[in-house]
PDB file of C-alpha atoms in Angstrom:
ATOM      1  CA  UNK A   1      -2.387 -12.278   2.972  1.00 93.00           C
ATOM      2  CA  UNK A   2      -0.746  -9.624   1.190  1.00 96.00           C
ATOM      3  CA  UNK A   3      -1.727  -5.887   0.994  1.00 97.00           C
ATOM      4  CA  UNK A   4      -0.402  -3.165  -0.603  1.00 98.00           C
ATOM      5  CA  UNK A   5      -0.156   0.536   0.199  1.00 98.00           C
ATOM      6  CA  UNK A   6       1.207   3.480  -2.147  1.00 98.00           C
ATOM      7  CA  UNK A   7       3.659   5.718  -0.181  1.00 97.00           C
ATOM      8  CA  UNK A   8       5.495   9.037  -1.310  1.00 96.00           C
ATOM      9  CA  UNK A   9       9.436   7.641  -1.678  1.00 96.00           C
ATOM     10  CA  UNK A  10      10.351  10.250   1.220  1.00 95.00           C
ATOM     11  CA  UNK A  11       7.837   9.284   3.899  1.00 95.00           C
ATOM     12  CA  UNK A  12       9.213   6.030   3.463  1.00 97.00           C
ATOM     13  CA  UNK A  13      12.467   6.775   4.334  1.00 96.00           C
ATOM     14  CA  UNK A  14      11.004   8.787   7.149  1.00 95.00           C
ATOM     15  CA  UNK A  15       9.292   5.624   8.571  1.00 97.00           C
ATOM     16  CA  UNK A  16      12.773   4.440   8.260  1.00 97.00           C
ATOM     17  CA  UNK A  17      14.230   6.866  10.476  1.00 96.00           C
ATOM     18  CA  UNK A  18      11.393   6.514  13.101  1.00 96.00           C
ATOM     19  CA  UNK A  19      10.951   3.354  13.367  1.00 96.00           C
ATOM     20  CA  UNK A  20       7.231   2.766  11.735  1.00 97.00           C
ATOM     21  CA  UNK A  21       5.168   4.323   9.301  1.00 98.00           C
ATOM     22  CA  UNK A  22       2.653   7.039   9.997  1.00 96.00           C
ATOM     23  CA  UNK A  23       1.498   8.496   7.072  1.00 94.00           C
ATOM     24  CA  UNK A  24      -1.066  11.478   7.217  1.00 89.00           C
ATOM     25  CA  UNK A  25      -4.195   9.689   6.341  1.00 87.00           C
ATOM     26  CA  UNK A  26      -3.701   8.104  10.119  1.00 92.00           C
ATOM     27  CA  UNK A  27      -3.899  11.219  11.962  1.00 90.00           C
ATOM     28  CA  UNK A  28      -7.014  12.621   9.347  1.00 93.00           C
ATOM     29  CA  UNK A  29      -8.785   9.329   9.091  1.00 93.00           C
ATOM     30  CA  UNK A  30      -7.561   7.288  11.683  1.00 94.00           C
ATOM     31  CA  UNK A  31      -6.317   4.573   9.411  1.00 96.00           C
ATOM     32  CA  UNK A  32      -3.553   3.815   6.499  1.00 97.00           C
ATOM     33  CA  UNK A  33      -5.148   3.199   3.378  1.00 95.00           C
ATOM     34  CA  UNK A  34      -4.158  -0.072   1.862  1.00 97.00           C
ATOM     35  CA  UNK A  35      -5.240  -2.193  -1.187  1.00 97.00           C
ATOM     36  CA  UNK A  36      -5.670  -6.064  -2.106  1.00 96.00           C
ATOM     37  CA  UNK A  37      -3.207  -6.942  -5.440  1.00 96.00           C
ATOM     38  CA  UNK A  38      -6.288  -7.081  -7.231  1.00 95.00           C
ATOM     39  CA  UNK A  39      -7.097  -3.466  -6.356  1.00 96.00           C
ATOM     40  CA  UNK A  40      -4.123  -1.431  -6.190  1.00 96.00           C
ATOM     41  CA  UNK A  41      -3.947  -0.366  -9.908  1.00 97.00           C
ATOM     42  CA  UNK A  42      -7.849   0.950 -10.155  1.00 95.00           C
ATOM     43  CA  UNK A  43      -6.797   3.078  -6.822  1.00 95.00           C
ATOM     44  CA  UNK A  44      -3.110   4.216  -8.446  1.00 97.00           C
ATOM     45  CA  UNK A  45      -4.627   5.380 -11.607  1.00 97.00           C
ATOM     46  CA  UNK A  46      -7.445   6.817 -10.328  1.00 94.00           C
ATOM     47  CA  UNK A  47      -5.465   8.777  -7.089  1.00 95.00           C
ATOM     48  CA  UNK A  48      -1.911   8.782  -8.134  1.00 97.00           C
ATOM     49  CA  UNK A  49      -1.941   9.329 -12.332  1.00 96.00           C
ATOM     50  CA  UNK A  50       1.380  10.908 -13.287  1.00 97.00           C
ATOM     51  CA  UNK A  51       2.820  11.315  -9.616  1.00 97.00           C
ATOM     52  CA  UNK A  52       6.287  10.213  -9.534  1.00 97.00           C
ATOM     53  CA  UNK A  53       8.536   9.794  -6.557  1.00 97.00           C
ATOM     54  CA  UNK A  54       5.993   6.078  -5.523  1.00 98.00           C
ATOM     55  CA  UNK A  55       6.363   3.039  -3.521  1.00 98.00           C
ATOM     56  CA  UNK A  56       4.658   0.216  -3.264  1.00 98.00           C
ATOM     57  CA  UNK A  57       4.561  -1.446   0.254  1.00 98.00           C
ATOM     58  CA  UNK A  58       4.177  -4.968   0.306  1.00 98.00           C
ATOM     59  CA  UNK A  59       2.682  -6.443   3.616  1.00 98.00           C
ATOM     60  CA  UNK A  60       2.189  -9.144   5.104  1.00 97.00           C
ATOM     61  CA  UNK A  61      -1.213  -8.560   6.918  1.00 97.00           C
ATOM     62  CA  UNK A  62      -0.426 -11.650   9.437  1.00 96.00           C
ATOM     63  CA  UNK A  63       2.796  -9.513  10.681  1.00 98.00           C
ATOM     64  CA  UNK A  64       0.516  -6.492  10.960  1.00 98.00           C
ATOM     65  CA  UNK A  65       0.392  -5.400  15.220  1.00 98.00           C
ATOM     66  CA  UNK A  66      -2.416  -2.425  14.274  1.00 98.00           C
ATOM     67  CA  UNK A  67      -5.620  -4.032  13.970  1.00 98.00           C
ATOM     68  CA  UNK A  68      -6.600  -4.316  10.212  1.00 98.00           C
ATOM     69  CA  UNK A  69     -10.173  -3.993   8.856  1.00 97.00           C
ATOM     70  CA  UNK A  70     -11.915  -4.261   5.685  1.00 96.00           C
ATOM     71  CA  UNK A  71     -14.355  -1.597   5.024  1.00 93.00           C
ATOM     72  CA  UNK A  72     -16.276  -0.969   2.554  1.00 89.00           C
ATOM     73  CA  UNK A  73     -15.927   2.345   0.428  1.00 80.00           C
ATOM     74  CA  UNK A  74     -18.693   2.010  -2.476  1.00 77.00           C
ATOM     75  CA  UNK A  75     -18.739  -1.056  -3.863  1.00 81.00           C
ATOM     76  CA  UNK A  76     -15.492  -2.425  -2.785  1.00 90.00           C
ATOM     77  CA  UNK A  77     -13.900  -3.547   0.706  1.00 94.00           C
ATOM     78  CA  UNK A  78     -10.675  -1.899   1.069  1.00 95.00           C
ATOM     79  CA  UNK A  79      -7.982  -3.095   3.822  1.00 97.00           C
ATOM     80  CA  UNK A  80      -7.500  -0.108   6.627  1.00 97.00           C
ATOM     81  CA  UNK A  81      -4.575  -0.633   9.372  1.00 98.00           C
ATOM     82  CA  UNK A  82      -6.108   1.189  12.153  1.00 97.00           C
ATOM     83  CA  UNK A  83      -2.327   2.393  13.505  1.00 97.00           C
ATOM     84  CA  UNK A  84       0.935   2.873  12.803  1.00 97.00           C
ATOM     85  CA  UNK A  85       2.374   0.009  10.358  1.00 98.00           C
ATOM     86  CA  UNK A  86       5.179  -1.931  12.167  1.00 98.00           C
ATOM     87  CA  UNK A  87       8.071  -2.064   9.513  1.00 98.00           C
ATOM     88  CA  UNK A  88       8.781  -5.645   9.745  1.00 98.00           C
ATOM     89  CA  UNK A  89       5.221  -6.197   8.532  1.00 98.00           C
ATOM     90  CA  UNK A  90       6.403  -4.798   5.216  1.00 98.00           C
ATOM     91  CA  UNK A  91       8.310  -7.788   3.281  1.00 97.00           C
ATOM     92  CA  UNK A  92       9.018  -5.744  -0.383  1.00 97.00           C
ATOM     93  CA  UNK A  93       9.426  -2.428  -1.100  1.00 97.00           C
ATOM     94  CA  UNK A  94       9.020  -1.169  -4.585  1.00 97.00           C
ATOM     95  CA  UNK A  95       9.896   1.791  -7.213  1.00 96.00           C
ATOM     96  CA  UNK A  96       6.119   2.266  -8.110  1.00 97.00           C
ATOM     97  CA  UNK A  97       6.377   4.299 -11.129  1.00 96.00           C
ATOM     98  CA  UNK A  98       3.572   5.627 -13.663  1.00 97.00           C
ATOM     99  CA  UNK A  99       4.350   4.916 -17.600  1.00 96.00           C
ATOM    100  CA  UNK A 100       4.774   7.475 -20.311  1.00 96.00           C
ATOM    101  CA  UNK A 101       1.023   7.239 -20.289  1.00 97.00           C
ATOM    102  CA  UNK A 102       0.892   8.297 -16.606  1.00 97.00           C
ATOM    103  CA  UNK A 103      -0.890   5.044 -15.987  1.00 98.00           C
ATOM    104  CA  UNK A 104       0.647   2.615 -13.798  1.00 98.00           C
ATOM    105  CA  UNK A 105       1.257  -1.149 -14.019  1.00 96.00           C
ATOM    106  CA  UNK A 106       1.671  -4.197 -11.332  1.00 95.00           C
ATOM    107  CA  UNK A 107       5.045  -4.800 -10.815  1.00 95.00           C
ATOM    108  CA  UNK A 108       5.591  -8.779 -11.407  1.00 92.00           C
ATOM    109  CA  UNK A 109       7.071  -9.271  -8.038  1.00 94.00           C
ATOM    110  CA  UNK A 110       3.530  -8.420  -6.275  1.00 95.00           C
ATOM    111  CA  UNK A 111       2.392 -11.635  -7.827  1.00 89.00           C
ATOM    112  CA  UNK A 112       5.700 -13.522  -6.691  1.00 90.00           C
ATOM    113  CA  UNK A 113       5.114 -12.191  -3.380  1.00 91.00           C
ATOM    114  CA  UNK A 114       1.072 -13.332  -3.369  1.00 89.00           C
ATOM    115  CA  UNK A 115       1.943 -16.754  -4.067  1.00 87.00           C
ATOM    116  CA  UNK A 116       4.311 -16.886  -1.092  1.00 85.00           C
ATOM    117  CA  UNK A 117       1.940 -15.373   1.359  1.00 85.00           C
ATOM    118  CA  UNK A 118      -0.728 -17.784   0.351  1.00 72.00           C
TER     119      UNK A 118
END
């Protein structure tokens, strides 16, 4: 199954350097925020409008080591990888970019990538 998580462009070059990904949320919450395809714009629009400098991690829950649950915040369930995110979990990276509107969009190859983790 493939989830998605929105990262600032320079922790994920970070996580490059180090090995796996550790963004702040895990040390103040305990657990990455992450998104289901279907979800990820609602989130983007409503936590990241008109921030610039995005990715979009594209994971492949199956190669997730952390253990991965889906909690409920409101009336949603919401993936949460309780650990640090193994990099070879992630199978796409990409340039996640608000409009001129400062609305975001799903990039075309998160649908290209659902199909194949079906």
């Amino acid at each position: 199954m493939l989830i998605l998580h929105i990262a600032k462009h320079e922790d994920w070059e970070s996580a490059l350097t180090k090995g796996e990904y550790s963004p702040v949320s895990l040390s103040l919450e305990g657990f990455i925020h992450c998104s289901t395809p279907e979800q990820i714009i609602k989130i983007a629009n409503s936590n990241f409008k008109n921030e610039k400098g995005l990715v979009l991690l594209c994971i492949d829950s199956s190669k997730v080591k952390a253990h991965i649950s889906f909690e409920s915040s409101g009336y949603d369930y919401y993936p949460h990888i309780y650990g640090a995110l193994n990099l070879d979990a992630v199978v796409k990276t990409l340039e996640f970019e608000p409009g001129s509107d400062g609305n975001f969009t799903l990039p075309q190859e998160v649908n290209e990538l659902v199909k194949l983790l079906k």
